CSV table of C-alpha atoms in Angstrom, one decimal:
chain,number,residue,atom,x,y,z
J,15,MET,CA,7.3,-17.4,34.8
J,16,ASN,CA,7.7,-19.5,32.0
J,17,THR,CA,8.9,-19.5,28.6
J,18,SER,CA,5.7,-19.0,26.8
J,19,GLU,CA,4.5,-16.4,29.1
J,20,SER,CA,7.6,-14.4,29.0
J,21,ILE,CA,7.6,-14.4,25.2
J,22,VAL,CA,3.8,-13.2,25.2
J,23,ARG,CA,4.8,-10.3,27.8
J,24,ASP,CA,7.7,-9.4,25.4
J,25,ARG,CA,5.0,-9.0,22.6
J,26,LEU,CA,2.9,-6.7,25.0
J,27,CYS,CA,5.8,-4.6,25.9
J,28,GLU,CA,6.6,-4.2,22.2
J,29,ALA,CA,3.2,-3.2,21.3
J,30,LEU,CA,3.1,-0.8,24.1
J,31,ARG,CA,6.4,0.8,23.2
J,32,GLU,CA,5.9,0.9,19.4
J,33,ARG,CA,1.9,1.8,19.4
J,34,GLU,CA,1.5,3.8,22.7
J,35,GLU,CA,0.0,6.9,20.8
J,36,GLU,CA,-2.4,4.4,18.9
J,37,ILE,CA,-3.5,2.6,21.9
J,38,ALA,CA,-4.1,5.8,23.9
J,39,ASP,CA,-6.2,7.0,21.1
J,40,GLN,CA,-8.2,4.0,20.6
J,41,TRP,CA,-8.8,3.7,24.3
J,42,VAL,CA,-10.0,7.2,24.4
J,43,ARG,CA,-12.1,6.8,21.5
J,44,LEU,CA,-13.7,3.5,23.1
J,45,GLN,CA,-14.4,5.2,26.3
J,46,LEU,CA,-16.2,8.4,24.6
J,47,GLU,CA,-18.3,5.6,22.2
J,48,GLN,CA,-19.3,3.9,25.5
J,49,ALA,CA,-20.1,7.0,27.4
J,50,VAL,CA,-18.1,5.6,30.3
J,51,SER,CA,-16.7,9.2,31.1
J,52,THR,CA,-19.1,11.5,30.3
J,53,ASP,CA,-18.2,13.7,33.2
J,54,MET,CA,-14.5,14.0,31.8
J,55,SER,CA,-13.0,15.8,28.9
J,56,GLU,CA,-11.5,14.0,26.2
J,57,HIS,CA,-8.1,15.8,27.3
J,58,GLU,CA,-8.5,14.5,30.9
J,59,ILE,CA,-9.2,11.0,29.6
J,60,ARG,CA,-6.1,11.2,27.3
J,61,GLU,CA,-3.8,12.1,30.4
J,62,GLU,CA,-5.3,8.9,32.1
J,63,ALA,CA,-4.6,6.9,29.2
J,64,ASP,CA,-0.8,8.1,28.9
J,65,LEU,CA,-0.3,7.5,32.4
J,66,LEU,CA,-1.7,4.0,32.8
J,67,ILE,CA,-0.4,2.9,29.5
J,68,SER,CA,3.1,3.8,30.7
J,69,ALA,CA,2.7,2.1,33.9
J,70,LEU,CA,1.5,-0.9,32.3
J,71,ALA,CA,4.6,-1.0,29.8
J,72,ALA,CA,7.0,-0.4,33.0
J,73,GLY,CA,5.1,-3.2,35.0
J,74,LEU,CA,5.1,-5.9,32.2
J,75,ALA,CA,8.9,-5.1,31.6
J,76,GLY,CA,9.6,-6.8,35.2
J,77,ASP,CA,9.1,-10.4,36.4
J,78,VAL,CA,6.4,-10.0,38.7
J,79,PRO,CA,3.6,-12.5,37.8
J,80,VAL,CA,0.4,-11.0,36.0
J,81,GLU,CA,-2.0,-11.8,38.7
J,82,ARG,CA,0.0,-9.6,41.3
J,83,LEU,CA,1.3,-6.9,38.9
J,84,VAL,CA,-1.5,-4.5,39.5
J,85,THR,CA,-1.2,-4.7,43.5
J,86,SER,CA,2.4,-5.4,43.8
J,87,ARG,CA,3.9,-2.7,41.3
J,88,ASN,CA,3.5,0.8,43.1
J,89,GLU,CA,3.5,3.0,40.1
J,90,LEU,CA,0.7,0.8,38.4
J,91,ARG,CA,-1.3,0.6,41.5
J,92,GLN,CA,-1.2,4.2,42.2
J,93,THR,CA,-2.2,5.1,38.6
J,94,VAL,CA,-5.3,2.7,38.9
J,95,ILE,CA,-6.2,4.1,42.3
J,96,GLU,CA,-5.7,7.7,41.4
J,97,LEU,CA,-7.8,7.2,38.2
J,98,SER,CA,-10.7,5.5,40.0
J,99,LEU,CA,-10.6,8.4,42.8
J,100,ARG,CA,-10.8,11.2,40.1
J,101,ARG,CA,-13.5,9.5,38.6
J,102,ALA,CA,-15.5,9.0,42.1
J,103,ARG,CA,-15.0,12.7,42.7
J,104,ALA,CA,-16.5,13.3,39.2
J,105,GLY,CA,-19.5,11.6,40.0
J,106,ALA,CA,-19.1,8.5,37.8
J,107,THR,CA,-20.6,5.2,38.8
J,108,PRO,CA,-18.4,2.3,39.9
J,109,THR,CA,-19.6,0.3,36.9
J,110,ALA,CA,-18.5,3.1,34.5
J,111,THR,CA,-15.2,3.4,36.3
J,112,SER,CA,-14.2,-0.3,36.1
J,113,MET,CA,-15.8,-0.4,32.5
J,114,ALA,CA,-13.3,2.4,31.5
J,115,VAL,CA,-10.6,0.2,32.7
J,116,LEU,CA,-11.8,-2.9,31.1
J,117,SER,CA,-12.3,-1.2,27.7
J,118,LEU,CA,-8.5,-1.0,27.3
J,119,LYS,CA,-8.4,-4.7,26.5
J,120,GLU,CA,-9.7,-4.0,22.9
J,121,ALA,CA,-7.3,-1.5,22.3
J,122,LEU,CA,-4.2,-3.4,23.7
J,123,LEU,CA,-5.4,-6.8,21.7
J,124,SER,CA,-5.8,-4.7,18.5
J,125,ALA,CA,-2.1,-3.3,18.9
J,126,VAL,CA,-0.8,-7.0,19.7
J,127,GLN,CA,-2.3,-8.2,16.5
J,128,HIS,CA,0.7,-6.5,14.6
J,129,THR,CA,3.3,-8.0,16.8
J,130,ALA,CA,2.0,-11.4,17.6
J,131,ARG,CA,3.7,-14.2,15.4
J,132,ASP,CA,0.9,-16.6,15.3
J,133,SER,CA,-2.7,-17.1,16.5
J,134,ALA,CA,-1.6,-19.3,19.3
J,135,GLU,CA,0.6,-16.4,20.5
J,136,LEU,CA,-2.4,-14.0,20.1
J,137,TYR,CA,-4.7,-16.3,21.9
J,138,SER,CA,-2.0,-16.4,24.8
J,139,ALA,CA,-1.5,-12.6,24.7
J,140,ALA,CA,-5.4,-12.1,24.9
J,141,ILE,CA,-5.5,-14.4,28.2
J,142,LEU,CA,-2.7,-12.3,29.7
J,143,VAL,CA,-4.4,-9.1,29.0
J,144,ASN,CA,-7.6,-10.4,30.4
J,145,ARG,CA,-5.9,-11.5,33.7
J,146,LEU,CA,-3.9,-8.2,33.9
J,147,LEU,CA,-6.9,-5.9,33.2
J,148,ASP,CA,-9.3,-7.9,35.4
J,149,ALA,CA,-7.2,-7.3,38.3
J,150,ALA,CA,-7.0,-3.4,37.3
J,151,GLY,CA,-10.9,-3.6,37.1
J,152,VAL,CA,-11.4,-5.1,40.5
J,153,LEU,CA,-8.8,-2.4,42.1
J,154,SER,CA,-10.5,0.3,40.4
J,155,PHE,CA,-14.2,-0.9,41.6
J,156,GLU,CA,-12.5,-1.6,45.1
J,157,THR,CA,-11.0,2.1,45.3
J,158,TYR,CA,-14.0,3.6,44.0
J,159,VAL,CA,-16.2,2.5,46.5
J,160,GLU,CA,-13.8,3.3,49.3
J,161,GLY,CA,-13.3,6.8,47.8
J,162,ARG,CA,-17.1,7.5,47.7
J,163,GLU,CA,-17.4,6.5,51.1
J,164,GLU,CA,-14.8,8.7,52.4
J,165,ILE,CA,-16.6,11.6,50.2
J,166,ILE,CA,-20.0,10.8,51.9
J,167,GLN,CA,-18.8,10.6,55.4
J,168,ARG,CA,-17.1,13.9,54.8
J,169,GLN,CA,-19.9,15.5,53.2
J,170,SER,CA,-22.1,14.1,56.0
J,171,ARG,CA,-20.0,15.6,58.5
J,172,GLN,CA,-20.0,19.0,56.8
J,173,LEU,CA,-24.0,18.8,56.9
J,174,LEU,CA,-23.8,17.8,60.5
J,175,GLU,CA,-21.5,21.1,61.2
J,176,VAL,CA,-24.0,23.2,59.1
J,177,SER,CA,-26.8,21.9,60.9
J,178,THR,CA,-25.5,22.7,64.3
J,179,PRO,CA,-24.3,26.3,64.2
J,180,VAL,CA,-22.7,28.0,67.4
J,181,VAL,CA,-24.2,31.4,67.6
J,182,ARG,CA,-23.1,34.4,69.9
J,183,LEU,CA,-26.3,35.7,71.2
J,184,TRP,CA,-24.5,38.0,74.0
J,185,ARG,CA,-21.2,39.0,75.4
J,186,HIS,CA,-19.7,35.7,76.8
J,187,VAL,CA,-22.8,33.8,76.0
J,188,LEU,CA,-23.2,31.1,73.1
J,189,ALA,CA,-26.1,29.2,71.7
J,190,VAL,CA,-26.5,25.9,69.8
J,191,PRO,CA,-30.0,25.5,68.4
J,192,LEU,CA,-30.4,21.5,67.8
J,193,ILE,CA,-33.0,20.5,65.2
J,194,GLY,CA,-33.8,16.9,64.5
J,195,THR,CA,-32.4,13.8,65.9
J,196,LEU,CA,-29.5,14.0,68.1
J,197,ASP,CA,-27.5,10.8,67.8
J,198,THR,CA,-23.7,10.0,68.8
J,199,ALA,CA,-22.2,11.3,65.8
J,200,ARG,CA,-24.2,14.6,65.8
J,201,THR,CA,-23.4,15.0,69.8
J,202,GLN,CA,-19.6,14.5,68.9
J,203,VAL,CA,-19.8,17.4,66.2
J,204,VAL,CA,-22.0,19.5,68.6
J,205,MET,CA,-19.5,19.0,71.3
J,206,GLU,CA,-16.5,19.6,69.2
J,207,SER,CA,-17.9,22.9,67.7
J,208,LEU,CA,-19.2,24.2,70.9
J,209,LEU,CA,-16.2,23.6,73.0
J,210,GLN,CA,-14.0,25.3,70.1
J,211,ALA,CA,-16.4,28.3,70.3
J,212,ILE,CA,-16.2,28.5,74.0
J,213,GLN,CA,-12.4,28.8,73.7
J,214,ASP,CA,-12.4,31.1,70.9
J,215,ASN,CA,-15.1,33.4,72.4
J,216,GLU,CA,-14.0,33.2,76.0
J,217,ALA,CA,-17.8,32.2,76.8
J,218,GLN,CA,-19.1,31.9,80.2
J,219,VAL,CA,-22.5,30.4,79.4
J,220,ALA,CA,-23.6,27.9,76.8
J,221,ILE,CA,-27.2,27.7,75.8
J,222,ILE,CA,-28.3,24.2,74.1
J,223,ASP,CA,-31.8,24.7,72.7
J,224,ILE,CA,-33.8,21.9,72.1
J,225,THR,CA,-36.9,23.4,70.6
J,226,GLY,CA,-36.4,21.6,67.4
J,227,VAL,CA,-35.7,18.0,68.8
J,228,PRO,CA,-38.9,16.2,68.1
J,229,ALA,CA,-38.3,13.6,71.1
J,230,VAL,CA,-36.2,13.2,74.2
J,231,ASP,CA,-35.4,9.5,75.2
J,232,THR,CA,-32.7,7.9,77.3
J,233,ALA,CA,-30.3,8.2,74.6
J,234,VAL,CA,-30.8,11.9,73.7
J,235,ALA,CA,-30.7,12.8,77.5
J,236,GLN,CA,-27.3,11.0,77.9
J,237,HIS,CA,-25.9,12.8,74.9
J,238,LEU,CA,-27.1,16.0,76.3
J,239,MET,CA,-25.5,15.2,79.7
J,240,HIS,CA,-22.1,14.3,78.0
J,241,THR,CA,-22.1,17.8,76.2
J,242,VAL,CA,-23.2,19.6,79.6
J,243,ASN,CA,-20.1,18.1,81.2
J,244,ALA,CA,-18.0,18.9,78.6
J,245,VAL,CA,-19.0,22.4,78.8
J,246,ARG,CA,-18.4,22.6,82.4
J,247,LEU,CA,-14.9,21.0,81.9
J,248,MET,CA,-14.1,24.2,79.9
J,249,GLY,CA,-15.2,26.2,82.9
J,250,ALA,CA,-18.4,27.6,81.5
J,251,ASP,CA,-22.0,27.0,82.6
J,252,CYS,CA,-24.7,25.2,80.5
J,253,VAL,CA,-28.2,26.0,80.1
J,254,ILE,CA,-31.0,23.8,78.3
J,255,SER,CA,-33.9,25.7,76.8
J,256,GLY,CA,-36.8,24.5,74.7
J,257,ILE,CA,-38.2,22.0,77.3
J,258,ARG,CA,-41.8,21.9,76.2
J,259,PRO,CA,-44.6,19.9,78.3
J,260,PRO,CA,-44.5,16.8,76.3
J,261,ILE,CA,-40.6,16.7,76.8
J,262,ALA,CA,-40.9,17.3,80.2
J,263,GLN,CA,-43.3,14.6,80.8
J,264,THR,CA,-41.3,12.2,79.1
J,265,ILE,CA,-38.0,13.1,80.9
J,266,ALA,CA,-40.2,12.6,84.2
J,267,GLN,CA,-41.5,9.2,83.2
J,268,LEU,CA,-38.1,8.0,82.1
J,269,GLY,CA,-36.8,9.1,85.6
J,270,ILE,CA,-34.0,11.0,84.1
J,271,ASP,CA,-32.2,13.3,86.5
J,272,LEU,CA,-31.6,16.9,84.7
J,273,SER,CA,-31.7,18.5,88.3
J,274,THR,CA,-28.1,19.8,88.4
J,275,ILE,CA,-28.6,21.5,84.9
J,276,LEU,CA,-30.4,24.7,84.4
J,277,THR,CA,-33.3,24.4,82.1
J,278,ARG,CA,-35.8,26.9,80.7
J,279,ALA,CA,-38.9,26.7,78.6
J,280,THR,CA,-37.8,29.1,75.9
J,281,LEU,CA,-34.5,30.5,74.2
J,282,ALA,CA,-35.7,33.9,75.4
J,283,ASP,CA,-35.9,32.8,79.0
J,284,ALA,CA,-32.4,31.0,78.7
J,285,LEU,CA,-30.7,34.2,77.3
J,286,ALA,CA,-32.1,36.1,80.1
J,287,ALA,CA,-30.8,33.6,82.7
J,288,ALA,CA,-27.5,33.4,80.9
J,289,ILE,CA,-27.0,37.1,81.1
J,290,ARG,CA,-27.8,37.3,84.7
J,291,LEU,CA,-25.1,34.3,85.1
J,292,THR,CA,-22.5,36.5,83.4
J,293,GLU,CA,-23.1,39.2,85.7
J,294,GLN,CA,-22.1,37.1,88.5
J,295,PRO,CA,-18.5,37.5,89.8
J,296,ASP,CA,-17.9,33.5,90.3
J,297,VAL,CA,-19.5,32.7,86.7
J,298,GLY,CA,-17.4,29.7,85.2
J,299,GLN,CA,-16.2,28.8,88.8
J,300,GLY,CA,-17.0,25.9,91.1
J,301,ALA,CA,-17.8,22.4,90.8
J,302,GLY,CA,-20.1,22.6,87.9
J,303,THR,CA,-23.6,22.4,89.5
J,304,ALA,CA,-26.2,25.2,88.4
J,305,ARG,CA,-26.1,28.2,90.7
J,306,PRO,CA,-29.4,29.5,91.2
J,307,VAL,CA,-30.6,32.5,89.2
J,308,THR,CA,-33.2,34.9,90.1
J,309,ALA,CA,-36.3,34.4,87.9
């Protein structure tokens, strides 16, 4: 760090120490005027302002170069990250979040005007503030995007879990009614939910109902086979119901072998078969092939 930059940093630190309340107030007002935080209360914005200004002052007091200050100083980095994540959860846009951070420039420069010795020093302070808060704005944008992705993925998984409920139909009999496309992600959720339910309910038979699945191709059939195999490893039998004529034709044309799996046309037929299976003394035992059931 050269002497000139050191002096400018000292001026900024001085402004942050002596005019902390003024800077925070102005930054809050700017955000409210620009409507960059419409989903947050003024009190919440003020709390963020106090935390970020304090972290900036602590960071500038050190000797870390301005370009690396936001990413190198843990307190400052965490403050920016938490600010961005909080706004992501509140539903603010990434642009609004970045603009909220960048609007601090005006408040900082207004305060520096009172401590700068001349116009050259004020100009140098403006450049330093831009470099510092531009880095903070970029970090907030990146964090926002990552945070929203995490939220979207969590919500998607929750929707998958809601759309694939495991229902207890009878003593030791469970059913999973599937509606819509069965892809890899959904298969994983179905498998996890079903296996856990089998353990919790000591189930002997699991019915996978595909009445609501619009079409069965090779990929869907493979997903079903994986689920059936996992159920068998838990010591339970598996019945697939909802085999409509078009699906039966498609499976036959594709050459998909479901001969080792007990299938039924309707859920009612599958439940009747499952009840008979649970009455057999050897249910849940054996290598996993479907045992004959009297129609």
